[in-house]
Short mmCIF file of C-alpha atoms and ligand atoms in Angstrom, two decimals:
data_model
loop_
_atom_site.label_atom_id
_atom_site.label_comp_id
_atom_site.label_asym_id
_atom_site.label_seq_id
_atom_site.Cartn_x
_atom_site.Cartn_y
_atom_site.Cartn_z
CA UNK A 1 22.04 2.44 -19.98
CA UNK A 2 21.85 6.21 -20.56
CA UNK A 3 23.09 8.55 -17.86
CA UNK A 4 20.70 11.21 -16.54
CA UNK A 5 21.16 14.77 -17.77
CA UNK A 6 18.58 17.55 -17.78
CA UNK A 7 17.35 18.12 -21.33
CA UNK A 8 17.70 21.38 -23.20
CA UNK A 9 15.19 22.12 -25.99
CA UNK A 10 17.80 20.85 -28.49
CA UNK A 11 18.16 17.57 -26.56
CA UNK A 12 14.38 17.16 -26.53
CA UNK A 13 14.14 17.55 -30.33
CA UNK A 14 17.00 15.09 -30.85
CA UNK A 15 15.36 12.62 -28.47
CA UNK A 16 11.96 12.95 -30.15
CA UNK A 17 13.59 12.33 -33.54
CA UNK A 18 14.87 9.01 -32.20
CA UNK A 19 11.89 7.85 -30.17
CA UNK A 20 8.68 9.57 -31.37
CA UNK A 21 7.74 6.66 -33.63
CA UNK A 22 6.61 9.20 -36.25
CA UNK A 23 7.02 8.18 -39.89
CA UNK A 24 9.11 11.20 -40.76
CA UNK A 25 11.02 12.19 -37.58
CA UNK A 26 13.29 14.64 -39.46
CA UNK A 27 10.24 16.95 -39.72
CA UNK A 28 10.72 17.66 -35.98
CA UNK A 29 12.75 20.85 -35.72
CA UNK A 30 11.98 22.80 -32.57
CA UNK A 31 10.93 22.35 -28.92
CA UNK A 32 8.90 24.61 -26.65
CA UNK A 33 9.07 24.00 -22.90
CA UNK A 34 5.47 24.43 -21.70
CA UNK A 35 5.55 22.88 -18.22
CA UNK A 36 3.22 24.78 -15.89
CA UNK A 37 2.96 22.10 -13.19
CA UNK A 38 4.87 22.00 -9.94
CA UNK A 39 7.35 19.29 -10.81
CA UNK A 40 8.66 18.53 -14.32
CA UNK A 41 9.82 19.69 -17.74
CA UNK A 42 7.32 19.29 -20.58
CA UNK A 43 8.45 19.93 -24.17
CA UNK A 44 6.13 20.26 -27.14
CA UNK A 45 8.08 19.09 -30.20
CA UNK A 46 7.13 21.08 -33.29
CA UNK A 47 7.41 20.29 -37.00
CA UNK A 48 8.63 22.69 -39.72
CA UNK A 49 5.16 24.28 -39.89
CA UNK A 50 5.23 25.01 -36.15
CA UNK A 51 2.64 22.31 -35.37
CA UNK A 52 3.19 20.36 -32.15
CA UNK A 53 3.51 16.64 -33.01
CA UNK A 54 4.63 14.87 -29.86
CA UNK A 55 5.41 15.52 -26.19
CA UNK A 56 8.68 14.82 -24.36
CA UNK A 57 8.33 14.98 -20.56
CA UNK A 58 11.30 14.75 -18.21
CA UNK A 59 11.52 14.64 -14.42
CA UNK A 60 13.98 16.98 -12.75
CA UNK A 61 16.00 15.73 -9.77
CA UNK A 62 14.13 18.24 -7.59
CA UNK A 63 10.69 19.88 -7.19
CA UNK A 64 10.50 22.40 -10.03
CA UNK A 65 8.38 25.01 -8.23
CA UNK A 66 10.72 25.04 -5.20
CA UNK A 67 14.16 24.39 -6.66
CA UNK A 68 17.19 22.25 -5.83
CA UNK A 69 16.64 22.69 -2.09
CA UNK A 70 13.85 20.06 -2.40
CA UNK A 71 15.42 17.00 -4.09
CA UNK A 72 12.97 14.46 -5.48
CA UNK A 73 13.29 10.96 -6.93
CA UNK A 74 13.76 10.62 -10.70
CA UNK A 75 11.96 7.29 -10.46
CA UNK A 76 8.73 9.29 -10.57
CA UNK A 77 9.03 9.35 -14.38
CA UNK A 78 8.94 5.54 -14.48
CA UNK A 79 6.02 5.48 -12.04
CA UNK A 80 4.12 8.07 -14.08
CA UNK A 81 4.71 6.34 -17.41
CA UNK A 82 3.94 2.86 -16.06
CA UNK A 83 0.77 4.04 -14.29
CA UNK A 84 -0.45 5.73 -17.48
CA UNK A 85 0.45 2.68 -19.58
CA UNK A 86 -1.47 0.46 -17.14
CA UNK A 87 -4.48 2.80 -17.14
CA UNK A 88 -4.35 3.02 -20.95
CA UNK A 89 -4.83 -0.76 -21.09
CA UNK A 90 -8.18 -0.40 -19.35
CA UNK A 91 -9.32 3.04 -20.49
CA UNK A 92 -7.53 3.95 -23.76
CA UNK A 93 -10.20 6.53 -24.63
CA UNK A 94 -9.54 8.51 -21.42
CA UNK A 95 -5.79 8.08 -20.81
CA UNK A 96 -2.93 9.85 -22.58
CA UNK A 97 -0.93 7.39 -24.70
CA UNK A 98 2.66 7.03 -23.47
CA UNK A 99 4.68 5.48 -26.28
CA UNK A 100 8.23 5.40 -24.88
CA UNK A 101 10.00 5.48 -21.50
CA UNK A 102 13.68 5.70 -20.56
CA UNK A 103 13.74 5.36 -16.77
CA UNK A 104 17.44 6.23 -16.45
CA UNK A 105 16.92 9.55 -18.27
CA UNK A 106 13.58 9.97 -16.40
CA UNK A 107 12.02 10.81 -19.74
CA UNK A 108 8.90 9.69 -21.58
CA UNK A 109 7.40 10.38 -24.99
CA UNK A 110 3.63 10.69 -25.28
CA UNK A 111 0.84 11.67 -27.61
CA UNK A 112 0.38 15.37 -28.15
CA UNK A 113 -2.96 16.63 -26.80
CA UNK A 114 -2.67 20.21 -28.03
CA UNK A 115 -6.22 20.12 -29.40
CA UNK A 116 -7.44 19.49 -25.84
CA UNK A 117 -7.60 22.08 -23.06
CA UNK A 118 -6.76 21.71 -19.39
CA UNK A 119 -10.11 21.40 -17.58
CA UNK A 120 -9.11 23.71 -14.72
CA UNK A 121 -8.30 26.57 -17.10
CA UNK A 122 -11.67 26.16 -18.81
CA UNK A 123 -13.54 26.11 -15.49
CA UNK A 124 -11.70 29.23 -14.34
CA UNK A 125 -12.75 30.93 -17.60
CA UNK A 126 -16.39 29.95 -16.94
CA UNK A 127 -16.61 27.29 -19.66
CA UNK A 128 -18.41 24.06 -18.86
CA UNK A 129 -17.89 20.67 -20.52
CA UNK A 130 -21.14 18.74 -20.04
CA UNK A 131 -19.65 15.33 -20.85
CA UNK A 132 -16.52 15.63 -18.70
CA UNK A 133 -17.85 14.40 -15.34
CA UNK A 134 -19.41 11.31 -16.94
CA UNK A 135 -16.20 10.51 -18.80
CA UNK A 136 -14.09 11.03 -15.69
CA UNK A 137 -16.42 8.68 -13.76
CA UNK A 138 -16.05 6.15 -16.54
CA UNK A 139 -12.24 6.44 -16.53
CA UNK A 140 -12.05 5.99 -12.75
CA UNK A 141 -14.43 3.00 -12.72
CA UNK A 142 -12.52 1.27 -15.55
CA UNK A 143 -9.03 1.71 -14.14
CA UNK A 144 -9.84 1.27 -10.46
CA UNK A 145 -11.98 -1.85 -10.97
CA UNK A 146 -9.53 -3.44 -13.41
CA UNK A 147 -6.46 -2.98 -11.20
CA UNK A 148 -8.20 -4.22 -8.02
CA UNK A 149 -8.72 -7.60 -6.36
CA UNK A 150 -12.16 -7.67 -8.00
CA UNK A 151 -10.48 -8.20 -11.38
CA UNK A 152 -6.91 -9.45 -10.86
CA UNK A 153 -5.58 -12.80 -9.70
CA UNK A 154 -4.21 -12.30 -6.16
CA UNK A 155 -0.66 -13.14 -7.29
CA UNK A 156 -0.78 -10.52 -10.02
CA UNK A 157 -2.40 -7.96 -7.74
CA UNK A 158 0.35 -8.36 -5.14
CA UNK A 159 3.06 -8.10 -7.81
CA UNK A 160 1.44 -4.88 -9.04
CA UNK A 161 1.30 -3.43 -5.52
CA UNK A 162 5.06 -4.06 -5.25
CA UNK A 163 5.79 -2.60 -8.70
CA UNK A 164 3.93 0.60 -7.86
CA UNK A 165 5.43 1.29 -4.43
CA UNK A 166 5.87 5.07 -4.68
CA UNK A 167 7.52 6.05 -1.41
CA UNK A 168 8.71 9.60 -2.10
CA UNK A 169 5.66 10.84 -4.01
CA UNK A 170 3.30 9.34 -1.42
CA UNK A 171 5.31 11.09 1.28
CA UNK A 172 4.55 14.43 -0.40
CA UNK A 173 0.84 13.65 -0.26
CA UNK A 174 1.10 12.29 3.28
CA UNK A 175 2.69 15.59 4.39
CA UNK A 176 0.80 18.12 2.26
CA UNK A 177 -2.69 16.60 2.61
CA UNK A 178 -2.75 15.18 6.08
CA UNK A 179 -0.05 16.88 8.20
CA UNK A 180 0.86 20.45 7.23
CA UNK A 181 -2.59 22.13 7.31
CA UNK A 182 -3.28 20.83 10.83
CA UNK A 183 0.02 21.95 12.41
CA UNK A 184 2.06 25.14 12.24
CA UNK A 185 4.36 24.54 9.26
CA UNK A 186 6.54 26.92 7.18
CA UNK A 187 5.12 25.40 3.96
CA UNK A 188 1.59 26.58 4.83
CA UNK A 189 0.39 29.59 2.89
CA UNK A 190 -2.78 31.55 3.75
CA UNK A 191 -3.67 35.20 4.45
CA UNK A 192 -3.22 36.47 8.05
CA UNK A 193 -6.97 37.19 8.26
CA UNK A 194 -7.58 33.43 8.19
CA UNK A 195 -5.29 32.66 11.15
CA UNK A 196 -8.18 32.23 13.66
CA UNK A 197 -9.97 29.78 11.33
CA UNK A 198 -6.77 27.82 10.61
CA UNK A 199 -5.90 27.77 14.33
CA UNK A 200 -9.36 26.32 14.99
CA UNK A 201 -8.52 23.40 12.65
CA UNK A 202 -5.40 22.68 14.70
CA UNK A 203 -7.47 22.73 17.91
CA UNK A 204 -10.38 20.60 16.63
CA UNK A 205 -9.78 17.18 18.21
CA UNK A 206 -12.66 15.51 16.35
CA UNK A 207 -11.37 16.82 13.01
CA UNK A 208 -7.79 15.72 13.76
CA UNK A 209 -9.01 12.18 14.51
CA UNK A 210 -11.03 12.07 11.27
CA UNK A 211 -7.98 13.28 9.30
CA UNK A 212 -5.80 10.67 11.06
CA UNK A 213 -8.26 7.99 9.96
CA UNK A 214 -8.12 9.20 6.35
CA UNK A 215 -4.32 9.32 6.40
CA UNK A 216 -4.22 5.81 7.85
CA UNK A 217 -6.39 4.58 4.98
CA UNK A 218 -4.13 6.37 2.47
CA UNK A 219 -1.13 4.60 4.07
CA UNK A 220 -2.60 1.11 4.26
CA UNK A 221 -5.50 0.39 1.89
CA UNK A 222 -4.00 -0.98 -1.32
CA UNK A 223 -7.33 -1.26 -3.16
CA UNK A 224 -6.41 -0.23 -6.71
CA UNK A 225 -3.76 1.50 -8.85
CA UNK A 226 -4.75 5.12 -8.27
CA UNK A 227 -3.92 8.04 -10.54
CA UNK A 228 -2.92 9.68 -7.26
CA UNK A 229 -3.37 13.36 -8.24
CA UNK A 230 -6.49 13.54 -10.40
CA UNK A 231 -7.25 17.24 -10.01
CA UNK A 232 -8.76 19.33 -12.82
CA UNK A 233 -5.24 20.38 -13.89
CA UNK A 234 -4.44 16.72 -14.65
CA UNK A 235 -7.43 16.36 -16.99
CA UNK A 236 -7.52 17.44 -20.64
CA UNK A 237 -10.97 18.05 -22.21
CA UNK A 238 -12.55 18.83 -25.57
CA UNK A 239 -16.24 19.27 -26.36
CA UNK A 240 -16.49 15.52 -26.79
CA UNK A 241 -13.49 13.92 -25.08
CA UNK A 242 -11.44 13.67 -21.89
CA UNK A 243 -7.95 12.34 -21.17
CA UNK A 244 -6.07 12.01 -17.90
CA UNK A 245 -2.36 12.97 -17.76
CA UNK A 246 0.29 13.41 -15.06
CA UNK A 247 0.09 10.25 -12.93
CA UNK A 248 3.44 10.44 -11.10
CA UNK A 249 1.66 10.04 -7.75
CA UNK A 250 0.25 6.68 -8.92
CA UNK A 251 0.32 3.89 -6.31
CA UNK A 252 -1.94 1.22 -4.83
CA UNK A 253 -4.24 3.11 -2.46
CA UNK A 254 -7.88 3.62 -1.45
CA UNK A 255 -10.19 4.23 -4.43
CA UNK A 256 -11.97 7.04 -2.56
CA UNK A 257 -8.78 9.10 -2.76
CA UNK A 258 -9.04 9.55 -6.54
CA UNK A 259 -12.78 10.25 -6.37
CA UNK A 260 -12.32 12.66 -3.47
CA UNK A 261 -9.48 14.55 -5.21
CA UNK A 262 -11.63 15.01 -8.32
CA UNK A 263 -14.69 16.09 -6.31
CA UNK A 264 -12.55 18.42 -4.19
CA UNK A 265 -11.28 20.25 -7.26
CA UNK A 266 -14.81 20.72 -8.61
CA UNK A 267 -15.66 22.20 -5.22
CA UNK A 268 -12.61 24.48 -5.22
CA UNK A 269 -14.03 25.92 -8.44
CA UNK A 270 -17.49 26.11 -6.79
CA UNK A 271 -15.94 28.16 -3.97
CA UNK A 272 -13.89 30.37 -6.32
CA UNK A 273 -16.38 31.33 -9.05
CA UNK A 274 -18.01 34.24 -7.14
CA UNK A 275 -14.57 35.92 -7.36
CA UNK A 276 -14.00 35.00 -11.01
CA UNK A 277 -17.34 35.42 -12.79
CA UNK A 278 -20.31 37.80 -12.85
CA UNK A 279 -23.03 36.83 -10.32
CA UNK A 280 -25.37 35.11 -12.81
CA UNK A 281 -22.58 33.10 -14.43
CA UNK A 282 -21.17 32.22 -11.02
CA UNK A 283 -24.53 30.86 -9.85
CA UNK A 284 -24.83 28.83 -13.04
CA UNK A 285 -21.26 27.53 -12.69
CA UNK A 286 -21.97 26.48 -9.10
CA UNK A 287 -25.03 24.47 -10.17
CA UNK A 288 -22.93 22.86 -12.91
CA UNK A 289 -20.16 21.84 -10.46
CA UNK A 290 -22.70 20.24 -8.10
CA UNK A 291 -24.39 18.44 -10.99
CA UNK A 292 -20.93 17.22 -12.11
CA UNK A 293 -20.22 15.77 -8.68
CA UNK A 294 -23.50 13.83 -8.83
CA UNK A 295 -22.76 12.61 -12.36
CA UNK A 296 -19.18 11.67 -11.50
CA UNK A 297 -20.28 9.51 -8.58
CA UNK A 298 -23.31 7.98 -10.36
CA UNK A 299 -21.27 7.05 -13.41
CA UNK A 300 -18.44 5.64 -11.32
CA UNK A 301 -20.70 3.56 -9.07
CA UNK A 302 -23.00 2.30 -11.89
CA UNK A 303 -20.03 1.30 -14.04
CA UNK A 304 -18.20 -0.29 -11.11
CA UNK A 305 -21.30 -2.33 -10.17
CA UNK A 306 -21.85 -3.46 -13.75
CA UNK A 307 -18.24 -4.59 -14.00
CA UNK A 308 -18.39 -6.32 -10.62
CA UNK A 309 -21.51 -8.27 -11.68
CA UNK A 310 -19.96 -9.27 -15.01
CA UNK A 311 -16.34 -9.94 -14.17
CA UNK A 312 -15.42 -10.24 -10.50
CA UNK A 313 -12.99 -13.14 -10.52
CA UNK A 314 -12.75 -13.76 -6.76
CA UNK A 315 -15.49 -16.10 -5.49
CA UNK A 316 -15.92 -14.36 -2.15
CA UNK A 317 -15.88 -10.81 -3.55
CA UNK A 318 -18.49 -11.88 -6.14
CA UNK A 319 -21.11 -12.69 -3.49
CA UNK A 320 -24.31 -10.68 -4.18
CA UNK A 321 -24.37 -7.42 -2.22
CA UNK A 322 -20.63 -7.18 -1.49
CA UNK A 323 -19.75 -4.74 -4.28
CA UNK A 324 -22.56 -2.41 -3.10
CA UNK A 325 -21.25 -2.59 0.45
CA UNK A 326 -17.69 -1.87 -0.73
CA UNK A 327 -18.92 1.15 -2.72
CA UNK A 328 -20.53 2.61 0.41
CA UNK A 329 -17.08 2.69 2.01
CA UNK A 330 -15.53 4.19 -1.14
CA UNK A 331 -18.23 6.91 -1.03
CA UNK A 332 -17.55 7.70 2.60
CA UNK A 333 -13.78 7.83 1.93
CA UNK A 334 -14.32 10.03 -1.12
CA UNK A 335 -16.19 12.67 0.90
CA UNK A 336 -13.48 12.68 3.56
CA UNK A 337 -10.61 12.92 1.04
CA UNK A 338 -12.54 15.61 -0.81
CA UNK A 339 -12.55 17.62 2.43
CA UNK A 340 -8.78 17.17 2.86
CA UNK A 341 -8.18 18.34 -0.74
CA UNK A 342 -10.20 21.53 -0.04
CA UNK A 343 -8.11 22.26 3.05
CA UNK A 344 -4.69 21.38 1.66
CA UNK A 345 -5.28 23.58 -1.44
CA UNK A 346 -6.18 26.60 0.72
CA UNK A 347 -4.14 26.31 3.92
CA UNK A 348 -1.21 24.30 2.54
CA UNK A 349 1.54 25.18 0.03
CA UNK A 350 -0.10 24.17 -3.23
CA UNK A 351 -2.92 26.45 -4.33
CA UNK A 352 -5.25 26.40 -7.35
CA UNK A 353 -6.03 29.05 -9.97
CA UNK A 354 -9.77 28.72 -9.22
CA UNK A 355 -9.07 30.80 -6.09
CA UNK A 356 -5.55 32.27 -6.59
CA UNK A 357 -6.67 34.07 -9.77
CA UNK A 358 -9.23 36.17 -7.86
CA UNK A 359 -7.88 39.72 -8.08
CA UNK A 360 -9.73 41.26 -5.14
CA UNK A 361 -7.98 40.41 -1.83
CA UNK A 362 -11.12 40.43 0.31
CA UNK A 363 -13.10 38.33 -2.14
CA UNK A 364 -10.20 35.85 -2.43
CA UNK A 365 -9.99 35.56 1.35
CA UNK A 366 -13.77 34.98 1.55
CA UNK A 367 -13.52 32.20 -1.04
CA UNK A 368 -10.62 30.60 0.85
CA UNK A 369 -12.66 30.77 4.05
CA UNK A 370 -15.58 29.12 2.31
CA UNK A 371 -13.39 26.28 0.99
CA UNK A 372 -11.79 25.64 4.39
CA UNK A 373 -15.17 25.61 6.15
CA UNK A 374 -16.62 23.30 3.52
CA UNK A 375 -13.59 21.00 3.79
CA UNK A 376 -13.94 20.72 7.55
CA UNK A 377 -17.71 20.06 7.27
CA UNK A 378 -17.20 17.26 4.76
CA UNK A 379 -14.41 15.56 6.72
CA UNK A 380 -16.59 15.55 9.85
CA UNK A 381 -19.83 14.58 8.09
CA UNK A 382 -18.37 11.95 5.73
CA UNK A 383 -19.90 8.97 7.56
CA UNK A 384 -23.37 10.54 7.66
CA UNK A 385 -23.97 11.51 4.03
CA UNK A 386 -25.72 8.61 2.34
CA UNK A 387 -25.80 9.65 -1.33
CA UNK A 388 -24.78 12.29 -3.88
CA UNK A 389 -28.01 14.31 -3.56
CA UNK A 390 -27.55 14.54 0.23
CA UNK A 391 -23.95 15.61 -0.33
CA UNK A 392 -25.08 18.44 -2.60
CA UNK A 393 -27.71 19.52 -0.04
CA UNK A 394 -24.99 19.59 2.64
CA UNK A 395 -22.65 21.61 0.42
CA UNK A 396 -25.37 24.18 -0.23
CA UNK A 397 -25.86 24.62 3.53
CA UNK A 398 -22.26 25.81 3.99
CA UNK A 399 -22.31 29.52 3.19
N1 ADP B 1 0.30 15.14 -23.66
C1 ADP B 1 0.29 16.48 -23.61
N2 ADP B 1 -0.12 17.19 -24.69
C2 ADP B 1 -0.12 18.55 -24.67
N3 ADP B 1 0.27 19.27 -23.60
C3 ADP B 1 0.69 18.63 -22.50
C4 ADP B 1 0.71 17.20 -22.43
N4 ADP B 1 1.14 16.83 -21.20
C5 ADP B 1 1.37 17.97 -20.52
N5 ADP B 1 1.10 19.06 -21.29
C6 ADP B 1 1.21 20.48 -20.89
O1 ADP B 1 2.20 20.58 -19.88
C7 ADP B 1 1.62 21.09 -18.67
C8 ADP B 1 2.28 20.43 -17.48
O2 ADP B 1 2.12 19.03 -17.55
P1 ADP B 1 1.96 18.15 -16.25
O3 ADP B 1 1.97 16.72 -16.67
O4 ADP B 1 0.78 18.61 -15.46
O5 ADP B 1 3.32 18.53 -15.48
P2 ADP B 1 3.75 18.32 -13.95
O6 ADP B 1 4.09 16.86 -13.81
O7 ADP B 1 4.93 19.21 -13.77
O8 ADP B 1 2.56 18.71 -13.10
C9 ADP B 1 0.13 20.79 -18.78
O9 ADP B 1 -0.64 21.68 -18.01
C10 ADP B 1 -0.10 20.96 -20.28
O10 ADP B 1 -0.26 22.33 -20.58
C1 LIG B 2 5.55 19.74 -3.96
S1 LIG B 2 4.46 19.15 -5.12
C2 LIG B 2 2.94 19.98 -4.76
C3 LIG B 2 1.79 19.44 -5.50
O1 LIG B 2 2.06 19.50 -6.90
C4 LIG B 2 1.49 18.36 -7.55
O2 LIG B 2 0.68 18.77 -8.57
P1 LIG B 2 1.10 18.87 -10.13
O3 LIG B 2 2.14 17.82 -10.41
O4 LIG B 2 -0.14 18.58 -10.86
O5 LIG B 2 1.59 20.25 -10.33
C5 LIG B 2 0.73 17.60 -6.47
O6 LIG B 2 -0.63 17.96 -6.42
C6 LIG B 2 1.47 17.99 -5.23
O7 LIG B 2 0.72 17.81 -4.05
#
C-alpha cells in the first residue's frame, strides 16, 4: 500500500506514466497544475508537443482555499472516483471517465477534457450552450434513477448507501448550506450594506423552519447516489456535449438536492448578468437561464418517468401513479434546495464568479441582494409552485 505524499509536478508525470493506460506513456513529459476549485490539486499531463493527454487529480489533507488550518479527509478522493465510476456506468456520455484510483495516495487518473469548457466560465462570458440543460437533465435522470430503490435490489441499495457514507464532506454542506447563512458566523462573507437583509434572514422564523426541514431531508433521505455539488463549475460543455466532474460530495441523499443545486447556479448567473453584460445581452441571457431551468426539469422528469415505467423493479414502487407522486416531492425539494444554494453562495463563504466578477461595487451588491431575496422567496414558496412555468413566473416577480 502506498503512503500518502503530496505530489509535485514531477511526481504527477511519473505517476501518469505508470497509470495513464496510454499506449506510449513515455511521451508524457510535463505537468501543469491547473486546479481552480476550492479543494484539490489537478494536474494536466502534457506530451512532448505540449498537448494535454490525461489528468491526475489528488486530494490534499486540507481545504486548498483555506489552508492547513482546515484539515479534510483524504478519503474524499475515493468517494469522488467511486461516485464518478458509478455514474459513468449509467451515463457514460455525460460523466468524466475515471480510469485509475489509488485511495491511499488520494489520487485518481481521468480522461482529459481540455477540448471542453467549464460551463460557469462560458455563462459568465455571455455564451450559451443550447443543449446543456437537456443533457444535464438526462445525466441526472439516468444516474439518480439507476442508483435508487426504483432500480436496485434493496440489498444492493443498502450496501451502496453504506459504501457512500461521506461524513466529512456532507458536514461541509450541512454547515455551509443550512447553518452559516442563518446565524452570525465568521465564515460568512457579504458587504456591510447587506447586513440588514442578512439579519432579517436570521430573524425570519418561517424561513428558519423551512431551512431546517430541507437540512433534515439532506441528513436523512437516502434516495439516490447524488453528485452532491453539481454547480456550473462542475460541468464541462462543448457545442454538442456535456460531462460532469468533481463528485467528491457524492453520497446517498435527496434527489432534489442535485436538481436544486443545478437550478440555483443557473439563477446565480441570472442574478449576476446585469453586472457582467450589456443590457440587451443580459436580458437575453436571463431568458436563456429561465428556459434552461424549464428544460432541465422537463428532461429530468420525462426521462425519470419513462425509466420508472420501463424498469422499476420494486412491485410497490411500480404501482401506476407512484413515480409521478414521488417526482412532485422531488420538485418541491429542488425549489427549496435551489433557494439555499442562492443564499449560501451570497451570504456564506463560497461565492461564484457570476457575481464576484462584477467590477462595480454597487452593482455587485445589488445582484447579491437580488439573489438573497430570490433564495428566500423560493425556500418559502417551494410547496406552492406546481410546475416549471409557474416557477419562472415567480422568479420574474422578484425584482
Ligand atoms: N478531466 C479534466 N479535464 C480537463 N480539465 C480538468 C479536468 N478535471 C478538472 N479540470 C480542471 O481543473 C479545475 C478544478 O477541478 P475540480 O475537479 O473542480 O477541482 P476541485 O475538486 O478542487 O473543485 C477545473 O475547473 C478544470 O479547469
Ligand atoms: C470549504 S469547501 C467550499 C465549497 O467548495 C466546493 O466547491 P468546489 O469543490 O467545486 O470548489 C463546494 O461547493 C463547497 O461547498
